[in-house]
Coordinates of C-alpha atoms and ligand atoms in Angstrom, one line a residue:
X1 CA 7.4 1.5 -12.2
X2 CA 8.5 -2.0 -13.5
X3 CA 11.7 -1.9 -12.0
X4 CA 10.2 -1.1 -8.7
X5 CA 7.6 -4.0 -9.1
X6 CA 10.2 -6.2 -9.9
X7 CA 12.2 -5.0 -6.8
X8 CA 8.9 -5.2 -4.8
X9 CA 9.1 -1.3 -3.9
X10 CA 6.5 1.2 -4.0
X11 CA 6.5 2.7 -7.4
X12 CA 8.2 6.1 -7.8
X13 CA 4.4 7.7 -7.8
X14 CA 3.7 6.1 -4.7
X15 CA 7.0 7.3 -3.1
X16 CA 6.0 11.4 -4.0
X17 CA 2.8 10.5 -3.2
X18 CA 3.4 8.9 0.1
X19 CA 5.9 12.3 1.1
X20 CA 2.8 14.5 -0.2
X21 CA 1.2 12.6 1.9
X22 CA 3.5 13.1 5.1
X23 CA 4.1 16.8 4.3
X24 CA 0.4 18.0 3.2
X25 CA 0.1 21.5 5.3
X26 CA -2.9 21.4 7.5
X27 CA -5.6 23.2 5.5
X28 CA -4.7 21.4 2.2
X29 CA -5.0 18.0 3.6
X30 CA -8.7 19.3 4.9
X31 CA -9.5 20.4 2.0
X32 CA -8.5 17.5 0.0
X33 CA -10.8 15.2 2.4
X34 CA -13.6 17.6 1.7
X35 CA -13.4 17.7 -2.1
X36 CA -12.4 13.7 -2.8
X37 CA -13.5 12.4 0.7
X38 CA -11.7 8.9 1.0
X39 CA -10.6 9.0 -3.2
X40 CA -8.2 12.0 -1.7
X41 CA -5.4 9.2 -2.9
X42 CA -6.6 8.7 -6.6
X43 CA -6.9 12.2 -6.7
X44 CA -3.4 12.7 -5.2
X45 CA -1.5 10.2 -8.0
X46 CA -3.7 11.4 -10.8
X47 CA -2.4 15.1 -9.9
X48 CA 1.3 13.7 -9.7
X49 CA 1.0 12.7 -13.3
X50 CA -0.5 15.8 -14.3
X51 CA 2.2 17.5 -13.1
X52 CA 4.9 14.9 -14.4
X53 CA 3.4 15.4 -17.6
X54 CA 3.4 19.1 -17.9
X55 CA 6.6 19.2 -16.3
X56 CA 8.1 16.7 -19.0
X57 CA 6.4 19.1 -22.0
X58 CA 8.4 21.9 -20.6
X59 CA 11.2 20.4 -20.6
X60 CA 10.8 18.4 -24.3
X61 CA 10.3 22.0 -25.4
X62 CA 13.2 23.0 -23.8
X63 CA 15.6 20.4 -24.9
X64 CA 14.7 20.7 -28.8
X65 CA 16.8 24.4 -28.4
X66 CA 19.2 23.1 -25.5
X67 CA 19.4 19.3 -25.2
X68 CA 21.3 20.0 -21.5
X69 CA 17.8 21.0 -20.1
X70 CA 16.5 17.4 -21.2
X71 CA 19.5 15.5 -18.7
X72 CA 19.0 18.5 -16.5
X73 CA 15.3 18.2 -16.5
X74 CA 15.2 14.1 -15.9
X75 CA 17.7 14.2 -13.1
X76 CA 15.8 16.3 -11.0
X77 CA 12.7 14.5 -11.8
X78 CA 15.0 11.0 -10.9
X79 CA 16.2 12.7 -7.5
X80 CA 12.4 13.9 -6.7
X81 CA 11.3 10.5 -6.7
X82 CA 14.2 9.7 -4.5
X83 CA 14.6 5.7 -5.3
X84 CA 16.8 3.7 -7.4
X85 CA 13.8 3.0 -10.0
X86 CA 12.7 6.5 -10.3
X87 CA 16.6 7.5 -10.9
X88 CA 16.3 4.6 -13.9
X89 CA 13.4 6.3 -15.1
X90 CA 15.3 9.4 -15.5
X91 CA 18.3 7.6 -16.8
X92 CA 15.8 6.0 -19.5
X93 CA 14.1 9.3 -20.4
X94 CA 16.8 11.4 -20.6
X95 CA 18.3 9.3 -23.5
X96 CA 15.0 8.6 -25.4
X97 CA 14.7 12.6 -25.5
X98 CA 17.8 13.0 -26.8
X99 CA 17.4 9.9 -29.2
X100 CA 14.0 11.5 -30.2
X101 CA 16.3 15.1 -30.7
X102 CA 19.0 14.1 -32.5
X103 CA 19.6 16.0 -35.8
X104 CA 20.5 13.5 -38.6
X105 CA 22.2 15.4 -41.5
X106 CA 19.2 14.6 -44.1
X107 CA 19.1 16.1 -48.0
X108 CA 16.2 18.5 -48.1
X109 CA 15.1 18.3 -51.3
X110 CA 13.5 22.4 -51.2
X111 CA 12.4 24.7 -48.8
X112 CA 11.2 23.1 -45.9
X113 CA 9.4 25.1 -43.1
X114 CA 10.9 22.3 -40.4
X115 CA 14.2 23.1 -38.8
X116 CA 17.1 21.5 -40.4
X117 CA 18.5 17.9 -39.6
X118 CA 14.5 17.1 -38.4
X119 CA 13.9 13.7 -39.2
X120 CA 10.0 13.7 -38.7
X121 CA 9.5 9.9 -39.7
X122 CA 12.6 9.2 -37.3
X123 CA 11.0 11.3 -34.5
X124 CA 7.2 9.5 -34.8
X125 CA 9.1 6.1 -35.0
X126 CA 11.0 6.2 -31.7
X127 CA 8.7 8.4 -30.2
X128 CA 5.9 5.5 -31.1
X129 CA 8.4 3.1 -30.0
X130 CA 8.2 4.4 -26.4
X131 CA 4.6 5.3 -26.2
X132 CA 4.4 1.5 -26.8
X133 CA 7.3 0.3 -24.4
X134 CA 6.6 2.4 -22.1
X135 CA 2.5 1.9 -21.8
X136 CA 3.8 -1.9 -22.0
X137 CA 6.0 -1.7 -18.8
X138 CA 3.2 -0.2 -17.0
X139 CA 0.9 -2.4 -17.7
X140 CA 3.8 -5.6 -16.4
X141 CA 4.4 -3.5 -13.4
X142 CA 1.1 -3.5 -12.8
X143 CA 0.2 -7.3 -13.4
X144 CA 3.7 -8.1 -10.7
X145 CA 2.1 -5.7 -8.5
X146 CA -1.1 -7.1 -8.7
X147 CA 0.4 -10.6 -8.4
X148 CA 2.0 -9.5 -4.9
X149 CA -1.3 -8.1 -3.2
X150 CA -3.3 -11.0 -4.0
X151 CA -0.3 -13.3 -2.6
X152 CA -0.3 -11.5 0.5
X153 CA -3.9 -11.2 0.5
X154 CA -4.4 -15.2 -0.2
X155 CA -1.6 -15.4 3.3
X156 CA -4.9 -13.6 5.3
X157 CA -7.4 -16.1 4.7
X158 CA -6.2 -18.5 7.0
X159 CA -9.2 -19.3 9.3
X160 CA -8.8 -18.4 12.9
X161 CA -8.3 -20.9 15.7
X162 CA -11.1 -22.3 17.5
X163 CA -12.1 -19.7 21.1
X164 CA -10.8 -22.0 24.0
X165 CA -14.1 -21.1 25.9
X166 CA -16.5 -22.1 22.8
X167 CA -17.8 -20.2 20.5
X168 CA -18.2 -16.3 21.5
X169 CA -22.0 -15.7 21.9
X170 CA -24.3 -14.5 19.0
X171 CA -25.4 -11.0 18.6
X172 CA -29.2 -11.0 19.5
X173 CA -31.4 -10.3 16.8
X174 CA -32.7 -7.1 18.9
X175 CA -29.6 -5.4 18.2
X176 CA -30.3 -4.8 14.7
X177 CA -33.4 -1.8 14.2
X178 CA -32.1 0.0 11.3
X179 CA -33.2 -1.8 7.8
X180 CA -30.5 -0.1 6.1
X181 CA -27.6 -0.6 8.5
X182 CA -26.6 -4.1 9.9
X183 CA -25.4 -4.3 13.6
X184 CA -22.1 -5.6 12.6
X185 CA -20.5 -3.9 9.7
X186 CA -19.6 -6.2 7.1
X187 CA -15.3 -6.6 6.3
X188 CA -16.2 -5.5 2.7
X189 CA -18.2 -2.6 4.2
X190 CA -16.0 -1.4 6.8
X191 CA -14.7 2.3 6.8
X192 CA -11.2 2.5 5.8
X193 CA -9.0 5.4 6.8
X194 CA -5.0 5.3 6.4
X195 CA -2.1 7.2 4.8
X196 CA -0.7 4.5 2.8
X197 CA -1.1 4.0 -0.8
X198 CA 0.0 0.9 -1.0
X199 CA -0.3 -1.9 1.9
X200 CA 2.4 -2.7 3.8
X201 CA 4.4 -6.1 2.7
X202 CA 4.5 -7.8 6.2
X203 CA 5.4 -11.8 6.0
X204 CA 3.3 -14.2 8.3
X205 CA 6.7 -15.6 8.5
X206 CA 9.0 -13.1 9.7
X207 CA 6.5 -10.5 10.6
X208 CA 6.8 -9.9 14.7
X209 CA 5.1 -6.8 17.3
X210 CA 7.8 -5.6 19.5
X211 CA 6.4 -4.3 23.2
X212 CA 9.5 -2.4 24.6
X213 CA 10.7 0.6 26.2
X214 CA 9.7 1.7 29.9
X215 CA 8.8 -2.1 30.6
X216 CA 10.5 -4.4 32.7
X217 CA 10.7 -7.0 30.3
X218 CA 10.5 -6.0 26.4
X219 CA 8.5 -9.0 24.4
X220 CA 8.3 -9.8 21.1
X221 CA 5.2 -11.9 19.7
X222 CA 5.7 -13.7 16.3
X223 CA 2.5 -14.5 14.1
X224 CA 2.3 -17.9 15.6
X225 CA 3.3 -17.0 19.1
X226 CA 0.6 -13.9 19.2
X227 CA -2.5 -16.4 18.2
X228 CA -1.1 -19.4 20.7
X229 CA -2.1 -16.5 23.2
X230 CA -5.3 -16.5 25.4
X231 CA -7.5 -15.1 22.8
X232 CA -11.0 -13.0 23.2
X233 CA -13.3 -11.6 21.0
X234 CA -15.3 -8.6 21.5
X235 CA -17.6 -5.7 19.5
X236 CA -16.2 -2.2 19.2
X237 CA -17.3 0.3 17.3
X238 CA -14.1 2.0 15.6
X239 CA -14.8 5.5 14.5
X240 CA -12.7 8.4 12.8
X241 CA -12.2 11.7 14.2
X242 CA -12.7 13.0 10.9
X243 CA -16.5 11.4 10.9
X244 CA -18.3 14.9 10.4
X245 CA -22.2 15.2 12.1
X246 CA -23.9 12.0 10.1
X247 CA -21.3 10.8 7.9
X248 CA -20.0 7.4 7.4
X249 CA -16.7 6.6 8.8
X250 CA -17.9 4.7 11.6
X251 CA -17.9 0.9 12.0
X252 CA -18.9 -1.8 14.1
X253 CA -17.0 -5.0 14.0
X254 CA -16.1 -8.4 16.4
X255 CA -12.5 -7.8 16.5
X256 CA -11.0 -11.5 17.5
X257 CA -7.3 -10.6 19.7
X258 CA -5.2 -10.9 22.7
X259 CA -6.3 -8.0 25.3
X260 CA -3.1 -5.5 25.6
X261 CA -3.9 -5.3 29.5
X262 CA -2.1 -8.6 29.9
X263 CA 0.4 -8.6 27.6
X264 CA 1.2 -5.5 29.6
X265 CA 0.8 -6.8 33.3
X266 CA 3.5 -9.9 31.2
X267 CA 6.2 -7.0 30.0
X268 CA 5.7 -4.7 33.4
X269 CA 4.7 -1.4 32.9
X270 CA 7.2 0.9 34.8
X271 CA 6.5 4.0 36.6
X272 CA 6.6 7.2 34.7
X273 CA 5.5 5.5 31.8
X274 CA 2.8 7.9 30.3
X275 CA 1.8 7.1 27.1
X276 CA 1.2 4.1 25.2
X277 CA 3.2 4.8 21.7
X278 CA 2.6 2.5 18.6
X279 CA 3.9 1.8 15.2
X280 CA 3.3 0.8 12.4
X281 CA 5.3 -1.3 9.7
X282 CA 4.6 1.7 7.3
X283 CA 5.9 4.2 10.1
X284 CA 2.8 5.5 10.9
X285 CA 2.6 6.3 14.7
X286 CA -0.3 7.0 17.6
X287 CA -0.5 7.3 21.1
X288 CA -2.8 7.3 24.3
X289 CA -2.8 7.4 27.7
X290 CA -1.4 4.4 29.9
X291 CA -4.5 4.4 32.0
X292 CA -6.6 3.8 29.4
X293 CA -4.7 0.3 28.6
X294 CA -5.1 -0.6 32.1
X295 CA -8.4 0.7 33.4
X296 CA -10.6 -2.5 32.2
X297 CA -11.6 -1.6 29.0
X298 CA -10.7 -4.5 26.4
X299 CA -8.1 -2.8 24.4
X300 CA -6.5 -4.7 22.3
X301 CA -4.2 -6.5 19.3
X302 CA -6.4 -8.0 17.2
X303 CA -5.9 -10.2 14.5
X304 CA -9.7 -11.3 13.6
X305 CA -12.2 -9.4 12.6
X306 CA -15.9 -11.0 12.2
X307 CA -14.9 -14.1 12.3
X308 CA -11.8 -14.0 9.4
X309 CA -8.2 -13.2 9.7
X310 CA -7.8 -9.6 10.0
X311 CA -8.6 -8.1 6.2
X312 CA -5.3 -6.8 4.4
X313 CA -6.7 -3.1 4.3
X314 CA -7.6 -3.3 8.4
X315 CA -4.4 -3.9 9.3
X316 CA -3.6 -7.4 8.3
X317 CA -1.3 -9.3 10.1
X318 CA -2.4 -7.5 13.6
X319 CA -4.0 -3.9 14.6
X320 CA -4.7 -2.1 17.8
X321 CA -8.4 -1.8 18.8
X322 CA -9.1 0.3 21.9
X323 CA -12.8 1.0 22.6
X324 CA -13.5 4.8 23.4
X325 CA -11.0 6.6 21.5
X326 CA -10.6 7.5 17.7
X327 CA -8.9 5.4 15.3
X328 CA -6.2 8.5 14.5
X329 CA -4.7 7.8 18.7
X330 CA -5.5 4.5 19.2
X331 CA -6.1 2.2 15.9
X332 CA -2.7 1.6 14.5
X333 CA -3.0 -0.9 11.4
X334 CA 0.1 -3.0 10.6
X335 CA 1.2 -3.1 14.0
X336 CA 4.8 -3.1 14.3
X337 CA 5.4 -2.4 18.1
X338 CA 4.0 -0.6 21.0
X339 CA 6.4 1.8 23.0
X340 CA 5.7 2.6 26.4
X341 CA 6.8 6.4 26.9
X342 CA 6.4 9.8 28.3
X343 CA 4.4 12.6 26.5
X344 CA 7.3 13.5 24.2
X345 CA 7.1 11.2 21.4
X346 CA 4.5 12.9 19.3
X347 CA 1.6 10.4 16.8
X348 CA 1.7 11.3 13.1
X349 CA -1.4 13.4 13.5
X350 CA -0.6 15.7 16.6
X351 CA 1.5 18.3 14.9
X352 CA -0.7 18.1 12.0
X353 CA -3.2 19.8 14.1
X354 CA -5.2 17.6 15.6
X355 CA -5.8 16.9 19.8
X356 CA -3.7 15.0 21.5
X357 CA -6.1 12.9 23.8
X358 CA -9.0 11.7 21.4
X359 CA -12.2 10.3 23.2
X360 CA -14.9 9.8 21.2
X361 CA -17.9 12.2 21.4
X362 CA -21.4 10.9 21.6
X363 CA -22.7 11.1 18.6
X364 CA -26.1 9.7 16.1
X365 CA -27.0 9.5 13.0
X366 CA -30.2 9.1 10.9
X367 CA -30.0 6.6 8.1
X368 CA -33.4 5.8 7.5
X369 CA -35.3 7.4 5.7
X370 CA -32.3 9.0 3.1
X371 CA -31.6 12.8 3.9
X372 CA -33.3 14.6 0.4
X373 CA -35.5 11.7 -0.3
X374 CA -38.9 11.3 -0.9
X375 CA -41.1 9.4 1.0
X376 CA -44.9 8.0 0.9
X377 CA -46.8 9.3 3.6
X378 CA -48.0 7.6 6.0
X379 CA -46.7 4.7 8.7
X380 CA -43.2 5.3 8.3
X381 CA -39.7 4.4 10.2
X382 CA -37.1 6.9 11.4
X383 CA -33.9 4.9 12.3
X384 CA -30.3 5.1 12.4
X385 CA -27.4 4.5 14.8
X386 CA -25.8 6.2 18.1
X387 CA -22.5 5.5 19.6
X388 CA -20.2 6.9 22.7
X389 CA -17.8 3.7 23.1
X390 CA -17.2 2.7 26.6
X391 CA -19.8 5.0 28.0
X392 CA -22.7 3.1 26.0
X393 CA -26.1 5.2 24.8
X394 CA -28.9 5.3 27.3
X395 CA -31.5 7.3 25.0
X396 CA -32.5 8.4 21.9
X397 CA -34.6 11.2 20.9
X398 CA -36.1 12.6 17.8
X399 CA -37.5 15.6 16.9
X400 CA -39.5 16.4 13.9
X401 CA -40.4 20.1 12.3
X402 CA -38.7 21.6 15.5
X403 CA -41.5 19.9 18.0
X404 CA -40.6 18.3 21.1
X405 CA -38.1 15.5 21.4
X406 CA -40.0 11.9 21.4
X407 CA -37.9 9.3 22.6
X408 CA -36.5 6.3 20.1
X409 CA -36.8 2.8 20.7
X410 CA -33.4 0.8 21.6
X411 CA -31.7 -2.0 19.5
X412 CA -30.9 -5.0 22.4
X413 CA -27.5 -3.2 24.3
X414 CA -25.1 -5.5 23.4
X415 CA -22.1 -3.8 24.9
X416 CA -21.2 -0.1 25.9
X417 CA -18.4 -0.2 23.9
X418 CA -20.5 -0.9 20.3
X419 CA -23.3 1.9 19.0
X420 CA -26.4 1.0 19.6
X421 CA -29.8 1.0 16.9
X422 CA -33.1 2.9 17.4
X423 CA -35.9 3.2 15.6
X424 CA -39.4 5.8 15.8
X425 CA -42.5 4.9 14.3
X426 CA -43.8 8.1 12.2
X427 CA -47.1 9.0 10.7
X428 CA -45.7 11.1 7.9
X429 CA -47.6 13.7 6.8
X430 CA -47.3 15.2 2.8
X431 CA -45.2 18.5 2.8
X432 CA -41.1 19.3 3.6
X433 CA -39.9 18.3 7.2
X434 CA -36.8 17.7 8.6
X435 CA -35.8 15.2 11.3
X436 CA -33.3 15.7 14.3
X437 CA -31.7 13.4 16.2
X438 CA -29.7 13.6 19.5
X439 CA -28.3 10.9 22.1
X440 CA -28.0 11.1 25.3
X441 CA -25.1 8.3 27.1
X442 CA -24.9 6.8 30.3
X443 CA -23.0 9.1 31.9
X444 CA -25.7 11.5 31.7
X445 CA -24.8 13.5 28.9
X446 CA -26.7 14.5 25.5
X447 CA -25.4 16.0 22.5
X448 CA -24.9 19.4 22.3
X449 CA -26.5 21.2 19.4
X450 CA -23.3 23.1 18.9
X451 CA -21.6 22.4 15.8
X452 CA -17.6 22.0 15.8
X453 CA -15.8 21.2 13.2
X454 CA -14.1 17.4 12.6
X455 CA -10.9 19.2 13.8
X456 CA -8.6 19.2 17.0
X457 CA -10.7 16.1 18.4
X458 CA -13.8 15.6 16.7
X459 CA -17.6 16.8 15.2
X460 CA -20.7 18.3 17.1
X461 CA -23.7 18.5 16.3
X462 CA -27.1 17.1 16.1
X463 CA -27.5 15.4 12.7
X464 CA -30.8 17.1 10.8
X465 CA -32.1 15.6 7.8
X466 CA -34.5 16.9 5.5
X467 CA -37.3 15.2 3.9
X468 CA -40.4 15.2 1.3
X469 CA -43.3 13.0 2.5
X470 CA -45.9 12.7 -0.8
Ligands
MTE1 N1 -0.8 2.2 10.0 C1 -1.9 3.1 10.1 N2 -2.9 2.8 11.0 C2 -3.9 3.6 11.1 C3 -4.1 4.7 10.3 C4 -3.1 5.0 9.4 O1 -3.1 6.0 8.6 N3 -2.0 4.2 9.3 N4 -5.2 5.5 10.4 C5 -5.9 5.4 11.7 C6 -7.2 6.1 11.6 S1 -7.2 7.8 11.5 C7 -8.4 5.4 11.7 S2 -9.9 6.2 11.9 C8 -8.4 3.9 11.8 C9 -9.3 3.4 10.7 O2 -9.3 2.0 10.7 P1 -10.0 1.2 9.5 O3 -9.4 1.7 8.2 O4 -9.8 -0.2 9.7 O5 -11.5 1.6 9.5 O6 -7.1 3.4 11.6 C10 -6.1 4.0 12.2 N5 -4.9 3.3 12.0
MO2 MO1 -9.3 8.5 11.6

């Protein structure tokens, strides 16, 4: 670990952990979501070490009989972790184990129950010796590490240039109904869904987005370059596919960025180009429909969000925002370049099982009052949030004990591509109820009761809440 934060690499844990990552089967990737939600990645280190640590007390035991297994033992640990510090690693524990193992010819003074030539004072000095060293280098690695992050962070906070039409206009104060949930999601707040475990080291200095293959022209946009561009800013809600009925991985930000559309019309789409293909600087990769880059919506690369530089865990120095579709086709973080191509390059998530095309369903979600609360009765608020981005929510209706559906009020519409607020005034009476919500967007359609799971392309459902009004 301190040689790789010395040679700025991800540590050996984080280099298993990231090929875990990339070769999780389906079902177990589910299931880790399920059971540690978004600490899936703690969970995944801390059950490396477990494992490192049993697999080390096998082969200590091993060794003390047949020192070969110790060198044996290290070296495929070193070639597992596949990088010139976790080969070191190896190198450095295979010759402390057989420093610790070493028989010293020693005068035993009677009969002694421990096996000859064992130095037991020798064995808990050296073995202390490293416990110490080794908890020690850990620790530096983790300071250098540490160092690095808040460097690149402290490279973020630049302030973003001044909008060369003014000022983008406030969000109205209508907008906001829910008293838990603010319109705009705060940075700190914000959802965050990604495979890496640790962020990818782009430098503001050399870092550049490529836009190349079935294009006329390829470009390539530097930091500097990208922000001299016409600039806009504009709400989106970003959402994740894996969002089940009611949950939280939803967010609604003012992403600050250049619209895609024209840096597109600049490069020259050609024909037969299908699919709008993007990478990222970690080598994660998504895709969506040329169409949908050119069909008016605002995608685009942003490098703001609510008025700061793009946040280091959103995607810092520049992200893809495309309203309508899920993060997991559309949202690539880090941005390294966007490939125009046919339907044959294949995103990171496809042939883990998940859709292809990924529009985002309409969807709500109750957030006041607390599902399994207890509540005063009395005047009470129901209120939460709906979204379908790009189509934009028309109504929402709530239905209490099973009754009939009684329509919300609306939060201000501030765009079709953000959610929008709503709110019911309720006189609750004392007893157990629960509380239903469904949406209905502008293109006519409301929410199916229907539940499907989070998987190929997304959750249905009408989000139910139960509650105890005293
Ligand atoms: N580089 C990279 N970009 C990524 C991902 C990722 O794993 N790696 N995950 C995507 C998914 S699945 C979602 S839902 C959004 C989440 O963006 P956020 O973390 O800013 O909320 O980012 C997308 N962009
Ligand atoms: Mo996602």
């Amino acid at each position: 670990m301190l040689a790789a934060a010395i040679t700025n690499v991800a540590s050996p844990i984080d280099a298993v952990g990231g090929r875990v990552i990339d070769r999780t089967p389906h079902w177990l990737e589910r299931f880790a979501v399920q059971t540690f939600g978004t600490n899936d990645k703690a969970a995944l280190r801390v059950g490396i070490v477990v494992l490192l640590a049993i697999a080390a007390a096998l082969i200590g035991r091993a060794a003390t009989t047949r020192p070969r297994v110790g060198d044996v033992g290290f070296g495929v640990v070193g070639v597992i972790g596949f990088s010139v510090p976790s080969i070191l690693g190896a190198v450095v524990g295979a010759f402390v184990l057989r420093r610790l193992l070493r028989p010293t010819p020693i005068e035993v003074p009677g009969p002694s129950k421990a096996p000859l030539g064992w130095d037991r004072r020798r064995f808990l000095v050296t073995g202390g010796a490293t416990a110490v060293a080794a908890t020690s280098a850990i620790a530096v690695s983790k300071v250098v590490d540490g160092k690095r992050v808040d460097d690149l962070r402290a490279t973020t906070l630049d302030t973003l240039p001044p909008l060369a039409d003014g000022p983008s206009p406030s969000i109205p104060a209508g907008a906001t109904q829910s008293p838990v949930t603010p319109f705009v999601t705060p940075n700190g707040e914000f959802y965050r869904i990604d495979t890496v475990l640790s962020f990818p080291r782009a430098n503001r200095n050399s870092w550049a987005v490529q836009i190349k293959g079935m294009v006329d022209t390829p470009l390539t946009f530097t930091y500097d370059q990208l922000q001299a561009l016409p600039q806009v800013e504009r709400t989106v809600t970003l959402c994740c596919v894996s969002n089940e009925v009611g949950d939280e991985y939803v967010g609604n930000a003012v992403w600050r960025g250049v619209l895609l559309a024209d840096l597109l019309a600049q490069a020259g789409v050609q024909p037969g180009a299908q699919q709008v293909f993007s990478t990222s600087l970690d080598g994660w990769t998504c895709g969506f429909p040329v169409e949908l880059a050119q069909d008016g919506r605002d995608a685009m690369i942003a490098f703001g969000m609510n008025g700061a530089t793009l946040p280091l865990e959103h995607g810092w120095p520049a992200r893809l925002v495309v309203p309508g579709l899920y993060g997991y086709v559309s949202a690539t973080k880090w941005l390294s370049s966007i490939e125009l191509t046919t339907w044959d390059r294949e995103g990171y998530w496809i042939p883990r099982g998940w859709s292809r095309l990924g529009p985002v369903k309409t969807q709500s979600r109750i957030d006041v009052p607390r599902g399994g609360s207890s509540i005063p009765a009395g005047a009470q608020k129901i209120a939460g949030i709906a979204f379908a981005q790009h189509t934009g929510i028309a109504k929402v209706e709530v239905r209490i004990d099973g009754g009939s559906w009684q329509e919300a009020r609306l939060g201000t519409d501030v765009t079709d591509d953000a959610w929008r607020q709503w709110v019911l005034d309720w006189q609750a009476p004392a007893g157990k109820h629960s509380i239903e919500v469904r949406a209905t967007d502008k293109s006519g359609y409301t929410q199916t009761a229907e539940r499907a799971p989070v998987a190929p392309d997304g959750a249905t459902g009408h989000h139910t809440i139960g509650v105890t009004v005293v």
